Amino acid sequence: MNQILESNLDLNYSPKYNTNIIAKKFKIILFSAISLILFFLILYFLLKYNSYKKEKISKNLASNFNIQNLYYNTSNYSATKTSSSTLEAETFEPFVIGLLKISKIDLMYPILSTVSNELLELSPCRFYGPMPNEIGNLCIAGHNYINQKHFGKLSSLNTGDTIEIYDLNSNKIEYVIYKKLEVNADDVSCMSQDTNGAREVTLITCNSIKGTRIVIKAKENR
């Protein structure tokens, strides 16, 4: 009987040895967790800083929007293009074509003349239609950022709210929202230019979760 018991005993078993293994595993897990947390913190602050830089460029463009002096009554003027990576100036015809202001959601951004991925990261862009405050349906696209910058607060608007557009001729026109809708990404009916000779503005942003588009339509307040 004693022989059987002795044969089943692990003569090399050591509680201290087993504790050392557990301690090493714990250290590895702890180090991995800390490394992962640091990685995500660094990534978060890098994204935050990048967003801050682009927002600063956009706000600088808006603050330098001198309606009386910067613009002329012609579409052949030259303006300054601000690069998202550097602040080097180059000729771009035209670049900033107006100013979009929505007091309810504390929004004020320059309207950029054309649309591209790079420009959309700076500010809302003219996506389709006429120049600001001209007859027709001015369609403006903007990113729906999770930090509520650009068009991130667009869903908070309702019918009856107002939008202000400053144009190249020193004019400010107020538009009243008459429709708020959500459409499929391939639905372009909101960009129709059939306005019966009226001035309209359409704001478009994406709903990245559902893959749809949030659309705000407004007409001149007369």
mmCIF file with all atom_site columns, C-alpha atoms in Angstrom:
data_model
loop_
_atom_site.group_PDB
_atom_site.id
_atom_site.type_symbol
_atom_site.label_atom_id
_atom_site.label_alt_id
_atom_site.label_comp_id
_atom_site.label_asym_id
_atom_site.label_entity_id
_atom_site.label_seq_id
_atom_site.pdbx_PDB_ins_code
_atom_site.Cartn_x
_atom_site.Cartn_y
_atom_site.Cartn_z
_atom_site.occupancy
_atom_site.B_iso_or_equiv
_atom_site.pdbx_formal_charge
_atom_site.auth_seq_id
_atom_site.auth_comp_id
_atom_site.auth_asym_id
_atom_site.auth_atom_id
_atom_site.pdbx_PDB_model_num
ATOM 1   C CA . MET A 1 1   ? 0.000   0.000  0.000   1.00 0.00 ? 1   MET A CA 1
ATOM 2   C CA . ASN A 1 2   ? 2.781   2.394  0.924   1.00 0.00 ? 2   ASN A CA 1
ATOM 3   C CA . GLN A 1 3   ? 4.565   1.519  -2.300  1.00 0.00 ? 3   GLN A CA 1
ATOM 4   C CA . ILE A 1 4   ? 1.495   2.485  -4.350  1.00 0.00 ? 4   ILE A CA 1
ATOM 5   C CA . LEU A 1 5   ? 1.165   5.825  -2.543  1.00 0.00 ? 5   LEU A CA 1
ATOM 6   C CA . GLU A 1 6   ? 4.830   6.579  -2.916  1.00 0.00 ? 6   GLU A CA 1
ATOM 7   C CA . SER A 1 7   ? 4.723   5.782  -6.642  1.00 0.00 ? 7   SER A CA 1
ATOM 8   C CA . ASN A 1 8   ? 1.938   8.347  -7.187  1.00 0.00 ? 8   ASN A CA 1
ATOM 9   C CA . LEU A 1 9   ? 3.765   11.139 -5.401  1.00 0.00 ? 9   LEU A CA 1
ATOM 10  C CA . ASP A 1 10  ? 5.506   13.819 -7.463  1.00 0.00 ? 10  ASP A CA 1
ATOM 11  C CA . LEU A 1 11  ? 8.830   13.997 -5.757  1.00 0.00 ? 11  LEU A CA 1
ATOM 12  C CA . ASN A 1 12  ? 9.761   17.101 -7.821  1.00 0.00 ? 12  ASN A CA 1
ATOM 13  C CA . TYR A 1 13  ? 6.715   19.074 -6.767  1.00 0.00 ? 13  TYR A CA 1
ATOM 14  C CA . SER A 1 14  ? 7.578   22.386 -5.189  1.00 0.00 ? 14  SER A CA 1
ATOM 15  C CA . PRO A 1 15  ? 4.972   24.991 -4.135  1.00 0.00 ? 15  PRO A CA 1
ATOM 16  C CA . LYS A 1 16  ? 7.588   27.705 -4.600  1.00 0.00 ? 16  LYS A CA 1
ATOM 17  C CA . TYR A 1 17  ? 8.285   26.554 -8.174  1.00 0.00 ? 17  TYR A CA 1
ATOM 18  C CA . ASN A 1 18  ? 4.562   26.583 -9.007  1.00 0.00 ? 18  ASN A CA 1
ATOM 19  C CA . THR A 1 19  ? 4.171   30.106 -7.540  1.00 0.00 ? 19  THR A CA 1
ATOM 20  C CA . ASN A 1 20  ? 7.023   31.381 -9.706  1.00 0.00 ? 20  ASN A CA 1
ATOM 21  C CA . ILE A 1 21  ? 5.293   30.108 -12.855 1.00 0.00 ? 21  ILE A CA 1
ATOM 22  C CA . ILE A 1 22  ? 2.034   31.833 -11.896 1.00 0.00 ? 22  ILE A CA 1
ATOM 23  C CA . ALA A 1 23  ? 3.903   35.062 -11.108 1.00 0.00 ? 23  ALA A CA 1
ATOM 24  C CA . LYS A 1 24  ? 5.643   34.997 -14.509 1.00 0.00 ? 24  LYS A CA 1
ATOM 25  C CA . LYS A 1 25  ? 2.348   34.420 -16.335 1.00 0.00 ? 25  LYS A CA 1
ATOM 26  C CA . PHE A 1 26  ? 0.755   37.253 -14.409 1.00 0.00 ? 26  PHE A CA 1
ATOM 27  C CA . LYS A 1 27  ? 3.612   39.590 -15.331 1.00 0.00 ? 27  LYS A CA 1
ATOM 28  C CA . ILE A 1 28  ? 3.282   38.667 -19.008 1.00 0.00 ? 28  ILE A CA 1
ATOM 29  C CA . ILE A 1 29  ? -0.474  39.286 -18.971 1.00 0.00 ? 29  ILE A CA 1
ATOM 30  C CA . LEU A 1 30  ? -0.049  42.560 -17.090 1.00 0.00 ? 30  LEU A CA 1
ATOM 31  C CA . PHE A 1 31  ? 2.656   43.770 -19.469 1.00 0.00 ? 31  PHE A CA 1
ATOM 32  C CA . SER A 1 32  ? 0.516   42.857 -22.492 1.00 0.00 ? 32  SER A CA 1
ATOM 33  C CA . ALA A 1 33  ? -2.508  44.673 -21.053 1.00 0.00 ? 33  ALA A CA 1
ATOM 34  C CA . ILE A 1 34  ? -0.489  47.808 -20.266 1.00 0.00 ? 34  ILE A CA 1
ATOM 35  C CA . SER A 1 35  ? 1.073   47.769 -23.748 1.00 0.00 ? 35  SER A CA 1
ATOM 36  C CA . LEU A 1 36  ? -2.356  47.449 -25.354 1.00 0.00 ? 36  LEU A CA 1
ATOM 37  C CA . ILE A 1 37  ? -3.772  50.304 -23.282 1.00 0.00 ? 37  ILE A CA 1
ATOM 38  C CA . LEU A 1 38  ? -0.799  52.529 -24.155 1.00 0.00 ? 38  LEU A CA 1
ATOM 39  C CA . PHE A 1 39  ? -1.196  51.705 -27.839 1.00 0.00 ? 39  PHE A CA 1
ATOM 40  C CA . PHE A 1 40  ? -4.860  52.720 -27.869 1.00 0.00 ? 40  PHE A CA 1
ATOM 41  C CA . LEU A 1 41  ? -4.144  55.856 -25.833 1.00 0.00 ? 41  LEU A CA 1
ATOM 42  C CA . ILE A 1 42  ? -1.441  56.934 -28.291 1.00 0.00 ? 42  ILE A CA 1
ATOM 43  C CA . LEU A 1 43  ? -3.741  56.159 -31.235 1.00 0.00 ? 43  LEU A CA 1
ATOM 44  C CA . TYR A 1 44  ? -6.579  58.140 -29.635 1.00 0.00 ? 44  TYR A CA 1
ATOM 45  C CA . PHE A 1 45  ? -4.432  61.211 -29.015 1.00 0.00 ? 45  PHE A CA 1
ATOM 46  C CA . LEU A 1 46  ? -2.959  61.051 -32.526 1.00 0.00 ? 46  LEU A CA 1
ATOM 47  C CA . LEU A 1 47  ? -6.456  60.992 -34.024 1.00 0.00 ? 47  LEU A CA 1
ATOM 48  C CA . LYS A 1 48  ? -7.533  63.765 -31.671 1.00 0.00 ? 48  LYS A CA 1
ATOM 49  C CA . TYR A 1 49  ? -4.545  65.909 -32.620 1.00 0.00 ? 49  TYR A CA 1
ATOM 50  C CA . ASN A 1 50  ? -5.104  65.303 -36.325 1.00 0.00 ? 50  ASN A CA 1
ATOM 51  C CA . SER A 1 51  ? -8.756  66.311 -35.956 1.00 0.00 ? 51  SER A CA 1
ATOM 52  C CA . TYR A 1 52  ? -7.715  69.424 -34.003 1.00 0.00 ? 52  TYR A CA 1
ATOM 53  C CA . LYS A 1 53  ? -5.296  70.496 -36.755 1.00 0.00 ? 53  LYS A CA 1
ATOM 54  C CA . LYS A 1 54  ? -7.933  70.150 -39.479 1.00 0.00 ? 54  LYS A CA 1
ATOM 55  C CA . GLU A 1 55  ? -10.518 71.955 -37.376 1.00 0.00 ? 55  GLU A CA 1
ATOM 56  C CA . LYS A 1 56  ? -8.032  74.774 -36.774 1.00 0.00 ? 56  LYS A CA 1
ATOM 57  C CA . ILE A 1 57  ? -7.388  75.138 -40.498 1.00 0.00 ? 57  ILE A CA 1
ATOM 58  C CA . SER A 1 58  ? -11.126 75.289 -41.141 1.00 0.00 ? 58  SER A CA 1
ATOM 59  C CA . LYS A 1 59  ? -11.682 77.875 -38.404 1.00 0.00 ? 59  LYS A CA 1
ATOM 60  C CA . ASN A 1 60  ? -8.802  79.985 -39.741 1.00 0.00 ? 60  ASN A CA 1
ATOM 61  C CA . LEU A 1 61  ? -10.404 79.961 -43.168 1.00 0.00 ? 61  LEU A CA 1
ATOM 62  C CA . ALA A 1 62  ? -13.712 81.023 -41.639 1.00 0.00 ? 62  ALA A CA 1
ATOM 63  C CA . SER A 1 63  ? -12.159 83.777 -39.528 1.00 0.00 ? 63  SER A CA 1
ATOM 64  C CA . ASN A 1 64  ? -10.327 85.130 -42.567 1.00 0.00 ? 64  ASN A CA 1
ATOM 65  C CA . PHE A 1 65  ? -13.535 85.256 -44.545 1.00 0.00 ? 65  PHE A CA 1
ATOM 66  C CA . ASN A 1 66  ? -13.571 88.991 -45.220 1.00 0.00 ? 66  ASN A CA 1
ATOM 67  C CA . ILE A 1 67  ? -16.610 89.427 -47.408 1.00 0.00 ? 67  ILE A CA 1
ATOM 68  C CA . GLN A 1 68  ? -15.846 93.051 -48.212 1.00 0.00 ? 68  GLN A CA 1
ATOM 69  C CA . ASN A 1 69  ? -12.276 92.547 -49.407 1.00 0.00 ? 69  ASN A CA 1
ATOM 70  C CA . LEU A 1 70  ? -11.543 88.950 -50.433 1.00 0.00 ? 70  LEU A CA 1
ATOM 71  C CA . TYR A 1 71  ? -14.113 88.435 -53.149 1.00 0.00 ? 71  TYR A CA 1
ATOM 72  C CA . TYR A 1 72  ? -14.935 89.993 -56.490 1.00 0.00 ? 72  TYR A CA 1
ATOM 73  C CA . ASN A 1 73  ? -17.979 89.911 -58.743 1.00 0.00 ? 73  ASN A CA 1
ATOM 74  C CA . THR A 1 74  ? -16.334 87.412 -61.059 1.00 0.00 ? 74  THR A CA 1
ATOM 75  C CA . SER A 1 75  ? -15.596 83.706 -60.930 1.00 0.00 ? 75  SER A CA 1
ATOM 76  C CA . ASN A 1 76  ? -12.049 84.179 -62.274 1.00 0.00 ? 76  ASN A CA 1
ATOM 77  C CA . TYR A 1 77  ? -10.438 85.392 -59.075 1.00 0.00 ? 77  TYR A CA 1
ATOM 78  C CA . SER A 1 78  ? -7.568  83.618 -57.339 1.00 0.00 ? 78  SER A CA 1
ATOM 79  C CA . ALA A 1 79  ? -7.676  82.619 -53.689 1.00 0.00 ? 79  ALA A CA 1
ATOM 80  C CA . THR A 1 80  ? -5.370  80.895 -51.249 1.00 0.00 ? 80  THR A CA 1
ATOM 81  C CA . LYS A 1 81  ? -5.575  77.157 -50.821 1.00 0.00 ? 81  LYS A CA 1
ATOM 82  C CA . THR A 1 82  ? -4.475  75.841 -47.440 1.00 0.00 ? 82  THR A CA 1
ATOM 83  C CA . SER A 1 83  ? -2.989  72.363 -47.473 1.00 0.00 ? 83  SER A CA 1
ATOM 84  C CA . SER A 1 84  ? -4.098  69.957 -44.746 1.00 0.00 ? 84  SER A CA 1
ATOM 85  C CA . SER A 1 85  ? -0.533  68.829 -44.109 1.00 0.00 ? 85  SER A CA 1
ATOM 86  C CA . THR A 1 86  ? 1.306   72.109 -44.572 1.00 0.00 ? 86  THR A CA 1
ATOM 87  C CA . LEU A 1 87  ? 0.227   75.717 -44.653 1.00 0.00 ? 87  LEU A CA 1
ATOM 88  C CA . GLU A 1 88  ? 1.869   76.441 -47.989 1.00 0.00 ? 88  GLU A CA 1
ATOM 89  C CA . ALA A 1 89  ? -0.154  78.676 -50.283 1.00 0.00 ? 89  ALA A CA 1
ATOM 90  C CA . GLU A 1 90  ? -0.916  77.858 -53.885 1.00 0.00 ? 90  GLU A CA 1
ATOM 91  C CA . THR A 1 91  ? -3.313  79.170 -56.483 1.00 0.00 ? 91  THR A CA 1
ATOM 92  C CA . PHE A 1 92  ? -6.728  77.573 -56.634 1.00 0.00 ? 92  PHE A CA 1
ATOM 93  C CA . GLU A 1 93  ? -9.685  78.999 -58.591 1.00 0.00 ? 93  GLU A CA 1
ATOM 94  C CA . PRO A 1 94  ? -11.815 79.383 -56.539 1.00 0.00 ? 94  PRO A CA 1
ATOM 95  C CA . PHE A 1 95  ? -11.384 77.828 -53.092 1.00 0.00 ? 95  PHE A CA 1
ATOM 96  C CA . VAL A 1 96  ? -13.542 79.395 -50.367 1.00 0.00 ? 96  VAL A CA 1
ATOM 97  C CA . ILE A 1 97  ? -16.795 80.466 -52.015 1.00 0.00 ? 97  ILE A CA 1
ATOM 98  C CA . GLY A 1 98  ? -18.948 81.343 -49.025 1.00 0.00 ? 98  GLY A CA 1
ATOM 99  C CA . LEU A 1 99  ? -19.751 80.839 -45.392 1.00 0.00 ? 99  LEU A CA 1
ATOM 100 C CA . LEU A 1 100 ? -22.278 78.500 -43.810 1.00 0.00 ? 100 LEU A CA 1
ATOM 101 C CA . LYS A 1 101 ? -23.703 79.423 -40.410 1.00 0.00 ? 101 LYS A CA 1
ATOM 102 C CA . ILE A 1 102 ? -26.299 77.586 -38.300 1.00 0.00 ? 102 ILE A CA 1
ATOM 103 C CA . SER A 1 103 ? -26.688 79.263 -34.928 1.00 0.00 ? 103 SER A CA 1
ATOM 104 C CA . LYS A 1 104 ? -28.845 76.515 -33.373 1.00 0.00 ? 104 LYS A CA 1
ATOM 105 C CA . ILE A 1 105 ? -26.016 73.967 -33.481 1.00 0.00 ? 105 ILE A CA 1
ATOM 106 C CA . ASP A 1 106 ? -23.169 76.499 -33.163 1.00 0.00 ? 106 ASP A CA 1
ATOM 107 C CA . LEU A 1 107 ? -21.914 75.739 -36.679 1.00 0.00 ? 107 LEU A CA 1
ATOM 108 C CA . MET A 1 108 ? -19.876 78.103 -38.813 1.00 0.00 ? 108 MET A CA 1
ATOM 109 C CA . TYR A 1 109 ? -17.656 76.836 -41.618 1.00 0.00 ? 109 TYR A CA 1
ATOM 110 C CA . PRO A 1 110 ? -16.366 78.101 -44.946 1.00 0.00 ? 110 PRO A CA 1
ATOM 111 C CA . ILE A 1 111 ? -17.925 76.480 -47.998 1.00 0.00 ? 111 ILE A CA 1
ATOM 112 C CA . LEU A 1 112 ? -15.253 75.025 -50.269 1.00 0.00 ? 112 LEU A CA 1
ATOM 113 C CA . SER A 1 113 ? -15.836 75.222 -54.013 1.00 0.00 ? 113 SER A CA 1
ATOM 114 C CA . THR A 1 114 ? -15.407 71.570 -54.913 1.00 0.00 ? 114 THR A CA 1
ATOM 115 C CA . VAL A 1 115 ? -15.509 68.225 -53.181 1.00 0.00 ? 115 VAL A CA 1
ATOM 116 C CA . SER A 1 116 ? -12.765 65.686 -52.514 1.00 0.00 ? 116 SER A CA 1
ATOM 117 C CA . ASN A 1 117 ? -11.793 63.421 -49.618 1.00 0.00 ? 117 ASN A CA 1
ATOM 118 C CA . GLU A 1 118 ? -9.006  65.806 -48.603 1.00 0.00 ? 118 GLU A CA 1
ATOM 119 C CA . LEU A 1 119 ? -11.192 68.920 -48.723 1.00 0.00 ? 119 LEU A CA 1
ATOM 120 C CA . LEU A 1 120 ? -14.072 67.248 -46.858 1.00 0.00 ? 120 LEU A CA 1
ATOM 121 C CA . GLU A 1 121 ? -11.683 66.682 -43.969 1.00 0.00 ? 121 GLU A CA 1
ATOM 122 C CA . LEU A 1 122 ? -11.187 70.466 -43.783 1.00 0.00 ? 122 LEU A CA 1
ATOM 123 C CA . SER A 1 123 ? -14.695 71.831 -44.217 1.00 0.00 ? 123 SER A CA 1
ATOM 124 C CA . PRO A 1 124 ? -18.096 71.278 -45.876 1.00 0.00 ? 124 PRO A CA 1
ATOM 125 C CA . CYS A 1 125 ? -17.904 71.424 -49.675 1.00 0.00 ? 125 CYS A CA 1
ATOM 126 C CA . ARG A 1 126 ? -20.186 72.370 -52.564 1.00 0.00 ? 126 ARG A CA 1
ATOM 127 C CA . PHE A 1 127 ? -21.245 68.971 -53.858 1.00 0.00 ? 127 PHE A CA 1
ATOM 128 C CA . TYR A 1 128 ? -23.612 70.022 -56.622 1.00 0.00 ? 128 TYR A CA 1
ATOM 129 C CA . GLY A 1 129 ? -25.575 73.019 -57.856 1.00 0.00 ? 129 GLY A CA 1
ATOM 130 C CA . PRO A 1 130 ? -24.995 76.759 -58.148 1.00 0.00 ? 130 PRO A CA 1
ATOM 131 C CA . MET A 1 131 ? -22.696 79.079 -56.234 1.00 0.00 ? 131 MET A CA 1
ATOM 132 C CA . PRO A 1 132 ? -23.963 80.276 -52.819 1.00 0.00 ? 132 PRO A CA 1
ATOM 133 C CA . ASN A 1 133 ? -27.168 82.354 -52.909 1.00 0.00 ? 133 ASN A CA 1
ATOM 134 C CA . GLU A 1 134 ? -27.693 81.922 -56.656 1.00 0.00 ? 134 GLU A CA 1
ATOM 135 C CA . ILE A 1 135 ? -30.923 80.574 -58.133 1.00 0.00 ? 135 ILE A CA 1
ATOM 136 C CA . GLY A 1 136 ? -31.103 76.804 -57.825 1.00 0.00 ? 136 GLY A CA 1
ATOM 137 C CA . ASN A 1 137 ? -30.365 74.116 -55.261 1.00 0.00 ? 137 ASN A CA 1
ATOM 138 C CA . LEU A 1 138 ? -26.924 74.484 -53.638 1.00 0.00 ? 138 LEU A CA 1
ATOM 139 C CA . CYS A 1 139 ? -25.979 71.042 -52.313 1.00 0.00 ? 139 CYS A CA 1
ATOM 140 C CA . ILE A 1 140 ? -23.350 71.052 -49.559 1.00 0.00 ? 140 ILE A CA 1
ATOM 141 C CA . ALA A 1 141 ? -21.732 67.843 -48.317 1.00 0.00 ? 141 ALA A CA 1
ATOM 142 C CA . GLY A 1 142 ? -19.984 67.460 -44.988 1.00 0.00 ? 142 GLY A CA 1
ATOM 143 C CA . HIS A 1 143 ? -18.578 64.709 -42.793 1.00 0.00 ? 143 HIS A CA 1
ATOM 144 C CA . ASN A 1 144 ? -20.601 63.384 -39.862 1.00 0.00 ? 144 ASN A CA 1
ATOM 145 C CA . TYR A 1 145 ? -17.819 63.189 -37.281 1.00 0.00 ? 145 TYR A CA 1
ATOM 146 C CA . ILE A 1 146 ? -18.372 61.336 -34.021 1.00 0.00 ? 146 ILE A CA 1
ATOM 147 C CA . ASN A 1 147 ? -16.970 64.362 -32.133 1.00 0.00 ? 147 ASN A CA 1
ATOM 148 C CA . GLN A 1 148 ? -19.858 66.388 -33.666 1.00 0.00 ? 148 GLN A CA 1
ATOM 149 C CA . LYS A 1 149 ? -17.577 68.598 -35.768 1.00 0.00 ? 149 LYS A CA 1
ATOM 150 C CA . HIS A 1 150 ? -18.606 69.634 -39.305 1.00 0.00 ? 150 HIS A CA 1
ATOM 151 C CA . PHE A 1 151 ? -22.061 68.064 -39.908 1.00 0.00 ? 151 PHE A CA 1
ATOM 152 C CA . GLY A 1 152 ? -21.986 65.890 -36.786 1.00 0.00 ? 152 GLY A CA 1
ATOM 153 C CA . LYS A 1 153 ? -24.945 67.786 -35.249 1.00 0.00 ? 153 LYS A CA 1
ATOM 154 C CA . LEU A 1 154 ? -27.062 67.937 -38.404 1.00 0.00 ? 154 LEU A CA 1
ATOM 155 C CA . SER A 1 155 ? -29.570 65.414 -37.046 1.00 0.00 ? 155 SER A CA 1
ATOM 156 C CA . SER A 1 156 ? -30.432 67.918 -34.268 1.00 0.00 ? 156 SER A CA 1
ATOM 157 C CA . LEU A 1 157 ? -32.001 70.303 -36.791 1.00 0.00 ? 157 LEU A CA 1
ATOM 158 C CA . ASN A 1 158 ? -35.754 70.390 -37.407 1.00 0.00 ? 158 ASN A CA 1
ATOM 159 C CA . THR A 1 159 ? -38.173 72.022 -39.795 1.00 0.00 ? 159 THR A CA 1
ATOM 160 C CA . GLY A 1 160 ? -38.453 75.719 -39.067 1.00 0.00 ? 160 GLY A CA 1
ATOM 161 C CA . ASP A 1 161 ? -34.794 76.098 -38.044 1.00 0.00 ? 161 ASP A CA 1
ATOM 162 C CA . THR A 1 162 ? -32.740 78.583 -40.045 1.00 0.00 ? 162 THR A CA 1
ATOM 163 C CA . ILE A 1 163 ? -29.508 78.459 -42.035 1.00 0.00 ? 163 ILE A CA 1
ATOM 164 C CA . GLU A 1 164 ? -27.454 81.493 -43.063 1.00 0.00 ? 164 GLU A CA 1
ATOM 165 C CA . ILE A 1 165 ? -25.348 81.586 -46.216 1.00 0.00 ? 165 ILE A CA 1
ATOM 166 C CA . TYR A 1 166 ? -22.837 84.359 -46.974 1.00 0.00 ? 166 TYR A CA 1
ATOM 167 C CA . ASP A 1 167 ? -21.895 84.576 -50.655 1.00 0.00 ? 167 ASP A CA 1
ATOM 168 C CA . LEU A 1 168 ? -19.216 86.159 -52.843 1.00 0.00 ? 168 LEU A CA 1
ATOM 169 C CA . ASN A 1 169 ? -21.137 89.407 -53.258 1.00 0.00 ? 169 ASN A CA 1
ATOM 170 C CA . SER A 1 170 ? -21.224 90.321 -49.568 1.00 0.00 ? 170 SER A CA 1
ATOM 171 C CA . ASN A 1 171 ? -24.818 89.107 -49.242 1.00 0.00 ? 171 ASN A CA 1
ATOM 172 C CA . LYS A 1 172 ? -26.294 87.077 -46.422 1.00 0.00 ? 172 LYS A CA 1
ATOM 173 C CA . ILE A 1 173 ? -29.455 85.103 -47.115 1.00 0.00 ? 173 ILE A CA 1
ATOM 174 C CA . GLU A 1 174 ? -31.432 83.220 -44.502 1.00 0.00 ? 174 GLU A CA 1
ATOM 175 C CA . TYR A 1 175 ? -32.934 79.854 -45.415 1.00 0.00 ? 175 TYR A CA 1
ATOM 176 C CA . VAL A 1 176 ? -35.689 78.034 -43.512 1.00 0.00 ? 176 VAL A CA 1
ATOM 177 C CA . ILE A 1 177 ? -35.597 74.246 -43.212 1.00 0.00 ? 177 ILE A CA 1
ATOM 178 C CA . TYR A 1 178 ? -38.730 72.712 -44.720 1.00 0.00 ? 178 TYR A CA 1
ATOM 179 C CA . LYS A 1 179 ? -37.738 69.053 -44.947 1.00 0.00 ? 179 LYS A CA 1
ATOM 180 C CA . LYS A 1 180 ? -35.540 66.596 -43.055 1.00 0.00 ? 180 LYS A CA 1
ATOM 181 C CA . LEU A 1 181 ? -35.139 63.084 -44.395 1.00 0.00 ? 181 LEU A CA 1
ATOM 182 C CA . GLU A 1 182 ? -32.937 60.015 -44.566 1.00 0.00 ? 182 GLU A CA 1
ATOM 183 C CA . VAL A 1 183 ? -32.251 58.449 -47.957 1.00 0.00 ? 183 VAL A CA 1
ATOM 184 C CA . ASN A 1 184 ? -30.271 55.592 -49.429 1.00 0.00 ? 184 ASN A CA 1
ATOM 185 C CA . ALA A 1 185 ? -26.733 56.358 -50.545 1.00 0.00 ? 185 ALA A CA 1
ATOM 186 C CA . ASP A 1 186 ? -27.705 56.012 -54.228 1.00 0.00 ? 186 ASP A CA 1
ATOM 187 C CA . ASP A 1 187 ? -30.719 58.334 -53.965 1.00 0.00 ? 187 ASP A CA 1
ATOM 188 C CA . VAL A 1 188 ? -29.803 61.623 -55.699 1.00 0.00 ? 188 VAL A CA 1
ATOM 189 C CA . SER A 1 189 ? -33.312 63.086 -55.929 1.00 0.00 ? 189 SER A CA 1
ATOM 190 C CA . CYS A 1 190 ? -32.463 65.642 -53.213 1.00 0.00 ? 190 CYS A CA 1
ATOM 191 C CA . MET A 1 191 ? -30.006 67.271 -55.644 1.00 0.00 ? 191 MET A CA 1
ATOM 192 C CA . SER A 1 192 ? -32.684 68.195 -58.177 1.00 0.00 ? 192 SER A CA 1
ATOM 193 C CA . GLN A 1 193 ? -32.323 71.713 -59.590 1.00 0.00 ? 193 GLN A CA 1
ATOM 194 C CA . ASP A 1 194 ? -36.038 72.088 -60.239 1.00 0.00 ? 194 ASP A CA 1
ATOM 195 C CA . THR A 1 195 ? -36.708 74.872 -57.737 1.00 0.00 ? 195 THR A CA 1
ATOM 196 C CA . ASN A 1 196 ? -39.143 76.991 -59.810 1.00 0.00 ? 196 ASN A CA 1
ATOM 197 C CA . GLY A 1 197 ? -36.683 79.877 -59.844 1.00 0.00 ? 197 GLY A CA 1
ATOM 198 C CA . ALA A 1 198 ? -36.155 79.879 -56.069 1.00 0.00 ? 198 ALA A CA 1
ATOM 199 C CA . ARG A 1 199 ? -33.001 79.666 -53.973 1.00 0.00 ? 199 ARG A CA 1
ATOM 200 C CA . GLU A 1 200 ? -32.562 76.495 -51.971 1.00 0.00 ? 200 GLU A CA 1
ATOM 201 C CA . VAL A 1 201 ? -29.867 74.816 -49.891 1.00 0.00 ? 201 VAL A CA 1
ATOM 202 C CA . THR A 1 202 ? -29.472 71.077 -49.320 1.00 0.00 ? 202 THR A CA 1
ATOM 203 C CA . LEU A 1 203 ? -27.122 69.807 -46.611 1.00 0.00 ? 203 LEU A CA 1
ATOM 204 C CA . ILE A 1 204 ? -25.976 66.197 -46.977 1.00 0.00 ? 204 ILE A CA 1
ATOM 205 C CA . THR A 1 205 ? -24.063 63.995 -44.587 1.00 0.00 ? 205 THR A CA 1
ATOM 206 C CA . CYS A 1 206 ? -23.654 60.270 -44.042 1.00 0.00 ? 206 CYS A CA 1
ATOM 207 C CA . ASN A 1 207 ? -25.006 57.909 -41.431 1.00 0.00 ? 207 ASN A CA 1
ATOM 208 C CA . SER A 1 208 ? -22.017 55.569 -41.265 1.00 0.00 ? 208 SER A CA 1
ATOM 209 C CA . ILE A 1 209 ? -23.833 53.029 -39.087 1.00 0.00 ? 209 ILE A CA 1
ATOM 210 C CA . LYS A 1 210 ? -26.773 52.511 -41.439 1.00 0.00 ? 210 LYS A CA 1
ATOM 211 C CA . GLY A 1 211 ? -25.016 53.444 -44.684 1.00 0.00 ? 211 GLY A CA 1
ATOM 212 C CA . THR A 1 212 ? -27.679 56.051 -45.493 1.00 0.00 ? 212 THR A CA 1
ATOM 213 C CA . ARG A 1 213 ? -27.609 59.822 -46.014 1.00 0.00 ? 213 ARG A CA 1
ATOM 214 C CA . ILE A 1 214 ? -29.091 62.475 -43.730 1.00 0.00 ? 214 ILE A CA 1
ATOM 215 C CA . VAL A 1 215 ? -30.536 65.307 -45.826 1.00 0.00 ? 215 VAL A CA 1
ATOM 216 C CA . ILE A 1 216 ? -31.638 68.769 -44.698 1.00 0.00 ? 216 ILE A CA 1
ATOM 217 C CA . LYS A 1 217 ? -33.482 70.905 -47.244 1.00 0.00 ? 217 LYS A CA 1
ATOM 218 C CA . ALA A 1 218 ? -34.077 74.648 -46.791 1.00 0.00 ? 218 ALA A CA 1
ATOM 219 C CA . LYS A 1 219 ? -35.501 77.448 -48.918 1.00 0.00 ? 219 LYS A CA 1
ATOM 220 C CA . GLU A 1 220 ? -34.967 81.188 -48.891 1.00 0.00 ? 220 GLU A CA 1
ATOM 221 C CA . ASN A 1 221 ? -36.845 82.938 -46.093 1.00 0.00 ? 221 ASN A CA 1
ATOM 222 C CA . ARG A 1 222 ? -38.935 85.641 -47.739 1.00 0.00 ? 222 ARG A CA 1
#
